[in-house]
PDB file of C-alpha atoms in Angstrom:
ATOM      1  CA  UNK A   1       2.098  22.871   4.474  1.00  0.00           C
ATOM      2  CA  UNK A   2       0.141  19.653   4.391  1.00  0.00           C
ATOM      3  CA  UNK A   3       0.481  17.025   7.035  1.00  0.00           C
ATOM      4  CA  UNK A   4       2.076  14.571   4.534  1.00  0.00           C
ATOM      5  CA  UNK A   5       5.789  14.076   5.075  1.00  0.00           C
ATOM      6  CA  UNK A   6       8.187  12.260   2.722  1.00  0.00           C
ATOM      7  CA  UNK A   7      11.738  11.012   3.294  1.00  0.00           C
ATOM      8  CA  UNK A   8      14.339  11.349   2.243  1.00  0.00           C
ATOM      9  CA  UNK A   9      14.038  14.649   0.284  1.00  0.00           C
ATOM     10  CA  UNK A  10      16.853  13.763  -2.097  1.00  0.00           C
ATOM     11  CA  UNK A  11      18.551  10.541  -3.006  1.00  0.00           C
ATOM     12  CA  UNK A  12      21.202   9.474  -5.471  1.00  0.00           C
ATOM     13  CA  UNK A  13      21.524   5.882  -6.571  1.00  0.00           C
ATOM     14  CA  UNK A  14      23.252   3.941  -9.304  1.00  0.00           C
ATOM     15  CA  UNK A  15      21.718   1.838 -12.017  1.00  0.00           C
ATOM     16  CA  UNK A  16      20.741  -1.593 -10.778  1.00  0.00           C
ATOM     17  CA  UNK A  17      20.399  -0.616  -7.123  1.00  0.00           C
ATOM     18  CA  UNK A  18      17.172  -0.763  -5.101  1.00  0.00           C
ATOM     19  CA  UNK A  19      15.602   2.141  -3.322  1.00  0.00           C
ATOM     20  CA  UNK A  20      12.881   2.666  -0.600  1.00  0.00           C
ATOM     21  CA  UNK A  21      10.994   5.925  -0.285  1.00  0.00           C
ATOM     22  CA  UNK A  22       8.803   6.654   2.771  1.00  0.00           C
ATOM     23  CA  UNK A  23       5.627   8.560   3.311  1.00  0.00           C
ATOM     24  CA  UNK A  24       3.667   9.468   6.435  1.00  0.00           C
ATOM     25  CA  UNK A  25       0.066  10.394   5.599  1.00  0.00           C
ATOM     26  CA  UNK A  26      -2.024  13.237   7.020  1.00  0.00           C
ATOM     27  CA  UNK A  27      -3.750  12.423  10.326  1.00  0.00           C
ATOM     28  CA  UNK A  28      -7.013  10.623   9.736  1.00  0.00           C
ATOM     29  CA  UNK A  29      -6.205   9.588   6.151  1.00  0.00           C
ATOM     30  CA  UNK A  30      -6.163   5.883   5.382  1.00  0.00           C
ATOM     31  CA  UNK A  31      -5.476   6.048   1.691  1.00  0.00           C
ATOM     32  CA  UNK A  32      -2.053   6.737   0.148  1.00  0.00           C
ATOM     33  CA  UNK A  33      -1.222   7.271  -3.551  1.00  0.00           C
ATOM     34  CA  UNK A  34       2.156   7.461  -5.188  1.00  0.00           C
ATOM     35  CA  UNK A  35       2.992   9.456  -8.330  1.00  0.00           C
ATOM     36  CA  UNK A  36       6.146   9.795 -10.403  1.00  0.00           C
ATOM     37  CA  UNK A  37       6.909  13.124 -11.947  1.00  0.00           C
ATOM     38  CA  UNK A  38       9.700  13.294 -14.590  1.00  0.00           C
ATOM     39  CA  UNK A  39      11.231  16.707 -15.342  1.00  0.00           C
ATOM     40  CA  UNK A  40       8.895  18.943 -17.299  1.00  0.00           C
ATOM     41  CA  UNK A  41       5.974  16.414 -17.087  1.00  0.00           C
ATOM     42  CA  UNK A  42       2.932  15.987 -15.027  1.00  0.00           C
ATOM     43  CA  UNK A  43       2.668  13.412 -12.256  1.00  0.00           C
ATOM     44  CA  UNK A  44       1.925   9.816 -13.411  1.00  0.00           C
ATOM     45  CA  UNK A  45      -0.035   7.537 -11.117  1.00  0.00           C
ATOM     46  CA  UNK A  46       1.979   4.609  -9.815  1.00  0.00           C
ATOM     47  CA  UNK A  47      -0.417   2.967  -7.304  1.00  0.00           C
ATOM     48  CA  UNK A  48      -2.717   3.463  -4.370  1.00  0.00           C
ATOM     49  CA  UNK A  49      -2.992   1.728  -1.041  1.00  0.00           C
ATOM     50  CA  UNK A  50      -6.102   1.491   1.170  1.00  0.00           C
ATOM     51  CA  UNK A  51      -6.065  -0.226   4.531  1.00  0.00           C
ATOM     52  CA  UNK A  52      -2.782  -1.974   3.678  1.00  0.00           C
ATOM     53  CA  UNK A  53      -3.955  -3.381   0.321  1.00  0.00           C
ATOM     54  CA  UNK A  54      -3.130  -2.193  -3.146  1.00  0.00           C
ATOM     55  CA  UNK A  55      -6.277  -0.585  -4.454  1.00  0.00           C
ATOM     56  CA  UNK A  56      -5.232   0.358  -7.987  1.00  0.00           C
ATOM     57  CA  UNK A  57      -2.106   0.456 -10.218  1.00  0.00           C
ATOM     58  CA  UNK A  58      -0.903   2.574 -13.084  1.00  0.00           C
ATOM     59  CA  UNK A  59       1.239   1.480 -16.012  1.00  0.00           C
ATOM     60  CA  UNK A  60       4.370   0.691 -14.063  1.00  0.00           C
ATOM     61  CA  UNK A  61       6.377  -2.601 -14.081  1.00  0.00           C
ATOM     62  CA  UNK A  62       6.354  -4.994 -11.156  1.00  0.00           C
ATOM     63  CA  UNK A  63       9.759  -3.759  -9.939  1.00  0.00           C
ATOM     64  CA  UNK A  64       7.762  -0.837  -8.527  1.00  0.00           C
ATOM     65  CA  UNK A  65       6.132  -2.166  -5.404  1.00  0.00           C
ATOM     66  CA  UNK A  66       4.703  -0.667  -2.235  1.00  0.00           C
ATOM     67  CA  UNK A  67       3.561  -1.321   1.284  1.00  0.00           C
ATOM     68  CA  UNK A  68       1.126   0.343   3.662  1.00  0.00           C
ATOM     69  CA  UNK A  69       1.425  -0.156   7.384  1.00  0.00           C
ATOM     70  CA  UNK A  70      -1.294  -0.303  10.108  1.00  0.00           C
ATOM     71  CA  UNK A  71      -0.613   3.358  10.978  1.00  0.00           C
ATOM     72  CA  UNK A  72      -1.250   4.132   7.272  1.00  0.00           C
ATOM     73  CA  UNK A  73       2.246   5.314   6.504  1.00  0.00           C
ATOM     74  CA  UNK A  74       3.583   3.793   3.232  1.00  0.00           C
ATOM     75  CA  UNK A  75       6.758   2.819   1.354  1.00  0.00           C
ATOM     76  CA  UNK A  76       7.484   2.779  -2.379  1.00  0.00           C
ATOM     77  CA  UNK A  77      10.234   0.277  -3.308  1.00  0.00           C
ATOM     78  CA  UNK A  78      11.879   0.290  -6.699  1.00  0.00           C
ATOM     79  CA  UNK A  79      14.192  -2.593  -7.676  1.00  0.00           C
ATOM     80  CA  UNK A  80      16.815  -2.732 -10.444  1.00  0.00           C
ATOM     81  CA  UNK A  81      16.874   1.019 -10.872  1.00  0.00           C
ATOM     82  CA  UNK A  82      17.114   2.385 -14.405  1.00  0.00           C
ATOM     83  CA  UNK A  83      18.294   5.836 -15.562  1.00  0.00           C
ATOM     84  CA  UNK A  84      14.603   6.666 -16.532  1.00  0.00           C
ATOM     85  CA  UNK A  85      13.531   6.216 -12.943  1.00  0.00           C
ATOM     86  CA  UNK A  86      15.133   9.590 -12.173  1.00  0.00           C
ATOM     87  CA  UNK A  87      12.176  11.754 -11.125  1.00  0.00           C
ATOM     88  CA  UNK A  88      10.326  13.425  -8.278  1.00  0.00           C
ATOM     89  CA  UNK A  89       8.230  10.862  -6.394  1.00  0.00           C
ATOM     90  CA  UNK A  90       5.176  12.310  -4.805  1.00  0.00           C
ATOM     91  CA  UNK A  91       2.952  10.751  -2.128  1.00  0.00           C
ATOM     92  CA  UNK A  92      -0.611  11.908  -1.555  1.00  0.00           C
ATOM     93  CA  UNK A  93      -2.982  10.966   1.232  1.00  0.00           C
ATOM     94  CA  UNK A  94      -6.831  11.078   1.311  1.00  0.00           C
ATOM     95  CA  UNK A  95      -9.879   9.305   2.664  1.00  0.00           C
ATOM     96  CA  UNK A  96     -12.285   7.146   0.556  1.00  0.00           C
ATOM     97  CA  UNK A  97     -15.129   9.484   1.393  1.00  0.00           C
ATOM     98  CA  UNK A  98     -13.371  12.493  -0.173  1.00  0.00           C
ATOM     99  CA  UNK A  99     -11.387  10.550  -2.778  1.00  0.00           C
ATOM    100  CA  UNK A 100      -9.503  12.632  -5.212  1.00  0.00           C
ATOM    101  CA  UNK A 101     -11.282  15.805  -4.187  1.00  0.00           C
ATOM    102  CA  UNK A 102      -9.126  16.207  -1.104  1.00  0.00           C
ATOM    103  CA  UNK A 103      -5.668  14.964  -1.968  1.00  0.00           C
ATOM    104  CA  UNK A 104      -2.909  16.238   0.208  1.00  0.00           C
ATOM    105  CA  UNK A 105       0.555  15.937  -1.397  1.00  0.00           C
ATOM    106  CA  UNK A 106       3.903  15.727   0.316  1.00  0.00           C
ATOM    107  CA  UNK A 107       6.914  17.717  -0.946  1.00  0.00           C
ATOM    108  CA  UNK A 108       8.310  14.728  -2.680  1.00  0.00           C
ATOM    109  CA  UNK A 109      11.521  12.692  -2.899  1.00  0.00           C
ATOM    110  CA  UNK A 110      13.927  13.744  -5.723  1.00  0.00           C
ATOM    111  CA  UNK A 111      15.614  10.555  -6.983  1.00  0.00           C
ATOM    112  CA  UNK A 112      18.592  10.650  -9.247  1.00  0.00           C
ATOM    113  CA  UNK A 113      19.832   7.472 -10.876  1.00  0.00           C
ATOM    114  CA  UNK A 114      23.401   7.630 -12.265  1.00  0.00           C
TER     115      UNK A 114
ATOM    116  CA  UNK B   1      -7.620   6.696 -21.957  1.00  0.00           C
ATOM    117  CA  UNK B   2      -7.833  10.215 -20.623  1.00  0.00           C
ATOM    118  CA  UNK B   3      -5.345  12.673 -22.143  1.00  0.00           C
ATOM    119  CA  UNK B   4      -4.806  16.053 -20.602  1.00  0.00           C
ATOM    120  CA  UNK B   5      -3.049  18.896 -22.490  1.00  0.00           C
ATOM    121  CA  UNK B   6      -1.998  22.253 -21.218  1.00  0.00           C
ATOM    122  CA  UNK B   7      -1.154  25.263 -23.379  1.00  0.00           C
ATOM    123  CA  UNK B   8       1.067  27.142 -23.304  1.00  0.00           C
ATOM    124  CA  UNK B   9       3.909  25.219 -21.768  1.00  0.00           C
ATOM    125  CA  UNK B  10       5.483  28.442 -20.452  1.00  0.00           C
ATOM    126  CA  UNK B  11       4.393  32.054 -20.010  1.00  0.00           C
ATOM    127  CA  UNK B  12       6.250  35.191 -18.979  1.00  0.00           C
ATOM    128  CA  UNK B  13       4.380  38.318 -18.074  1.00  0.00           C
ATOM    129  CA  UNK B  14       5.069  41.668 -16.366  1.00  0.00           C
ATOM    130  CA  UNK B  15       3.632  42.159 -12.967  1.00  0.00           C
ATOM    131  CA  UNK B  16       0.007  43.262 -12.972  1.00  0.00           C
ATOM    132  CA  UNK B  17      -0.969  41.616 -16.147  1.00  0.00           C
ATOM    133  CA  UNK B  18      -3.818  39.045 -16.124  1.00  0.00           C
ATOM    134  CA  UNK B  19      -2.898  35.363 -16.799  1.00  0.00           C
ATOM    135  CA  UNK B  20      -4.910  32.861 -18.820  1.00  0.00           C
ATOM    136  CA  UNK B  21      -3.967  29.244 -18.603  1.00  0.00           C
ATOM    137  CA  UNK B  22      -5.646  26.617 -20.688  1.00  0.00           C
ATOM    138  CA  UNK B  23      -6.384  22.901 -20.089  1.00  0.00           C
ATOM    139  CA  UNK B  24      -8.034  20.417 -22.431  1.00  0.00           C
ATOM    140  CA  UNK B  25      -9.044  16.822 -21.848  1.00  0.00           C
ATOM    141  CA  UNK B  26     -10.207  14.091 -24.232  1.00  0.00           C
ATOM    142  CA  UNK B  27     -12.827  12.288 -22.221  1.00  0.00           C
ATOM    143  CA  UNK B  28     -15.595  14.647 -21.220  1.00  0.00           C
ATOM    144  CA  UNK B  29     -17.179  12.122 -18.809  1.00  0.00           C
ATOM    145  CA  UNK B  30     -15.493  13.701 -15.776  1.00  0.00           C
ATOM    146  CA  UNK B  31     -17.075  14.487 -12.509  1.00  0.00           C
ATOM    147  CA  UNK B  32     -14.580  17.233 -11.438  1.00  0.00           C
ATOM    148  CA  UNK B  33     -11.411  19.025 -12.527  1.00  0.00           C
ATOM    149  CA  UNK B  34      -8.728  20.454 -10.276  1.00  0.00           C
ATOM    150  CA  UNK B  35      -6.098  23.066 -10.703  1.00  0.00           C
ATOM    151  CA  UNK B  36      -2.848  22.693  -8.697  1.00  0.00           C
ATOM    152  CA  UNK B  37       0.119  24.933  -8.117  1.00  0.00           C
ATOM    153  CA  UNK B  38       3.679  23.435  -7.927  1.00  0.00           C
ATOM    154  CA  UNK B  39       6.759  25.334  -6.862  1.00  0.00           C
ATOM    155  CA  UNK B  40      10.179  24.078  -8.220  1.00  0.00           C
ATOM    156  CA  UNK B  41      11.032  20.683  -6.772  1.00  0.00           C
ATOM    157  CA  UNK B  42       8.020  20.797  -4.424  1.00  0.00           C
ATOM    158  CA  UNK B  43       4.754  18.982  -3.960  1.00  0.00           C
ATOM    159  CA  UNK B  44       1.357  20.084  -5.317  1.00  0.00           C
ATOM    160  CA  UNK B  45      -1.091  22.497  -3.685  1.00  0.00           C
ATOM    161  CA  UNK B  46      -4.696  22.391  -4.674  1.00  0.00           C
ATOM    162  CA  UNK B  47      -6.010  25.731  -5.850  1.00  0.00           C
ATOM    163  CA  UNK B  48      -9.509  25.156  -7.157  1.00  0.00           C
ATOM    164  CA  UNK B  49     -11.776  22.201  -7.683  1.00  0.00           C
ATOM    165  CA  UNK B  50     -14.771  22.470 -10.074  1.00  0.00           C
ATOM    166  CA  UNK B  51     -17.505  19.906  -9.969  1.00  0.00           C
ATOM    167  CA  UNK B  52     -18.900  18.810 -13.307  1.00  0.00           C
ATOM    168  CA  UNK B  53     -22.199  20.564 -12.570  1.00  0.00           C
ATOM    169  CA  UNK B  54     -20.397  23.879 -12.066  1.00  0.00           C
ATOM    170  CA  UNK B  55     -19.283  26.283 -14.759  1.00  0.00           C
ATOM    171  CA  UNK B  56     -16.952  28.377 -12.578  1.00  0.00           C
ATOM    172  CA  UNK B  57     -15.158  28.417  -9.263  1.00  0.00           C
ATOM    173  CA  UNK B  58     -13.488  31.432  -7.729  1.00  0.00           C
ATOM    174  CA  UNK B  59     -10.898  31.960  -4.976  1.00  0.00           C
ATOM    175  CA  UNK B  60      -9.506  35.445  -4.484  1.00  0.00           C
ATOM    176  CA  UNK B  61      -7.711  36.449  -7.676  1.00  0.00           C
ATOM    177  CA  UNK B  62      -8.157  32.983  -9.202  1.00  0.00           C
ATOM    178  CA  UNK B  63     -11.077  32.023 -11.350  1.00  0.00           C
ATOM    179  CA  UNK B  64     -11.455  28.630 -13.133  1.00  0.00           C
ATOM    180  CA  UNK B  65     -14.043  27.854 -15.735  1.00  0.00           C
ATOM    181  CA  UNK B  66     -15.115  24.417 -16.995  1.00  0.00           C
ATOM    182  CA  UNK B  67     -16.798  23.515 -20.342  1.00  0.00           C
ATOM    183  CA  UNK B  68     -17.318  19.761 -20.161  1.00  0.00           C
ATOM    184  CA  UNK B  69     -18.860  19.415 -23.564  1.00  0.00           C
ATOM    185  CA  UNK B  70     -15.857  20.874 -25.289  1.00  0.00           C
ATOM    186  CA  UNK B  71     -13.345  19.285 -22.923  1.00  0.00           C
ATOM    187  CA  UNK B  72     -11.846  22.546 -21.767  1.00  0.00           C
ATOM    188  CA  UNK B  73     -10.991  24.443 -18.550  1.00  0.00           C
ATOM    189  CA  UNK B  74      -9.355  27.830 -18.197  1.00  0.00           C
ATOM    190  CA  UNK B  75      -7.598  29.275 -15.153  1.00  0.00           C
ATOM    191  CA  UNK B  76      -7.567  33.059 -14.865  1.00  0.00           C
ATOM    192  CA  UNK B  77      -5.213  34.816 -12.452  1.00  0.00           C
ATOM    193  CA  UNK B  78      -5.982  38.497 -12.133  1.00  0.00           C
ATOM    194  CA  UNK B  79      -3.344  41.231 -11.435  1.00  0.00           C
ATOM    195  CA  UNK B  80      -0.401  38.833 -11.391  1.00  0.00           C
ATOM    196  CA  UNK B  81       2.326  39.227  -8.765  1.00  0.00           C
ATOM    197  CA  UNK B  82       5.934  37.774  -8.748  1.00  0.00           C
ATOM    198  CA  UNK B  83       4.716  35.387  -6.019  1.00  0.00           C
ATOM    199  CA  UNK B  84       2.433  33.779  -8.619  1.00  0.00           C
ATOM    200  CA  UNK B  85       5.529  32.426 -10.429  1.00  0.00           C
ATOM    201  CA  UNK B  86       5.166  28.602 -10.396  1.00  0.00           C
ATOM    202  CA  UNK B  87       3.956  25.693 -12.515  1.00  0.00           C
ATOM    203  CA  UNK B  88       0.209  25.319 -12.716  1.00  0.00           C
ATOM    204  CA  UNK B  89      -1.180  21.808 -13.447  1.00  0.00           C
ATOM    205  CA  UNK B  90      -4.717  20.700 -14.136  1.00  0.00           C
ATOM    206  CA  UNK B  91      -5.945  17.188 -13.393  1.00  0.00           C
ATOM    207  CA  UNK B  92      -9.048  15.131 -13.955  1.00  0.00           C
ATOM    208  CA  UNK B  93      -9.955  11.843 -12.276  1.00  0.00           C
ATOM    209  CA  UNK B  94      -9.734   8.779 -14.452  1.00  0.00           C
ATOM    210  CA  UNK B  95     -11.506   6.645 -11.956  1.00  0.00           C
ATOM    211  CA  UNK B  96     -12.172   6.795  -8.184  1.00  0.00           C
ATOM    212  CA  UNK B  97      -8.643   6.731  -7.235  1.00  0.00           C
ATOM    213  CA  UNK B  98      -6.405   8.135 -10.062  1.00  0.00           C
ATOM    214  CA  UNK B  99      -5.795  11.574 -11.258  1.00  0.00           C
ATOM    215  CA  UNK B 100      -4.545  12.286 -14.838  1.00  0.00           C
ATOM    216  CA  UNK B 101      -2.428  15.385 -15.005  1.00  0.00           C
ATOM    217  CA  UNK B 102      -1.406  17.700 -17.760  1.00  0.00           C
ATOM    218  CA  UNK B 103       2.275  18.584 -18.133  1.00  0.00           C
ATOM    219  CA  UNK B 104       1.676  22.037 -16.596  1.00  0.00           C
ATOM    220  CA  UNK B 105       2.213  25.643 -17.600  1.00  0.00           C
ATOM    221  CA  UNK B 106       5.222  27.340 -16.054  1.00  0.00           C
ATOM    222  CA  UNK B 107       4.490  30.937 -15.283  1.00  0.00           C
ATOM    223  CA  UNK B 108       7.079  33.678 -14.671  1.00  0.00           C
ATOM    224  CA  UNK B 109       5.785  37.063 -13.382  1.00  0.00           C
ATOM    225  CA  UNK B 110       8.472  39.792 -13.903  1.00  0.00           C
ATOM    226  CA  UNK B 111       8.648  42.542 -11.311  1.00  0.00           C
TER     227      UNK B 111
END
């Protein structure tokens, strides 16, 4: 078990609604990354936050937004949900010094959009 | 843009058989490659990380090789066990903060 916790574990929403997913990073980690994993696919990078600022973004529309708080926990917000947003959303924490070599993933939030 | 491909998509073997999982990537200018394990509906666990200067990395029954020039990595799992049943993903960094993943190989080890 890593020290990264995500909530909720499962969520069901309808098309057009908004959703907020939460992530608490591993102790001592100030960088949080979010990934979307559709069924049968590898995770796709959404964005990364470092010290409360967005530090990089993948190919996702602006309705995907995030926040990082002073305690380094993070939120992923998705507006105007679409059916294709149904996926497992993974959060990973790290430090800049170790970068992608020491990524600790949470167990994810399974989002279903009906 | 880095593209990562994993073959085969699924594999079923009897217990005790050795497993060979393949990963290829299009941009050979990588500085490391990682193999992850994912159990159904769960997060990812890092198994092995190979630096670009290394050819192999071993951990217990797992051995990963890396051939940067040909854009390939192979994960070997010796003497497979039912507990090895999972999806195995390889990933390479596209820049300092982003990993590009393959779609994974789903392994079933039959008792």
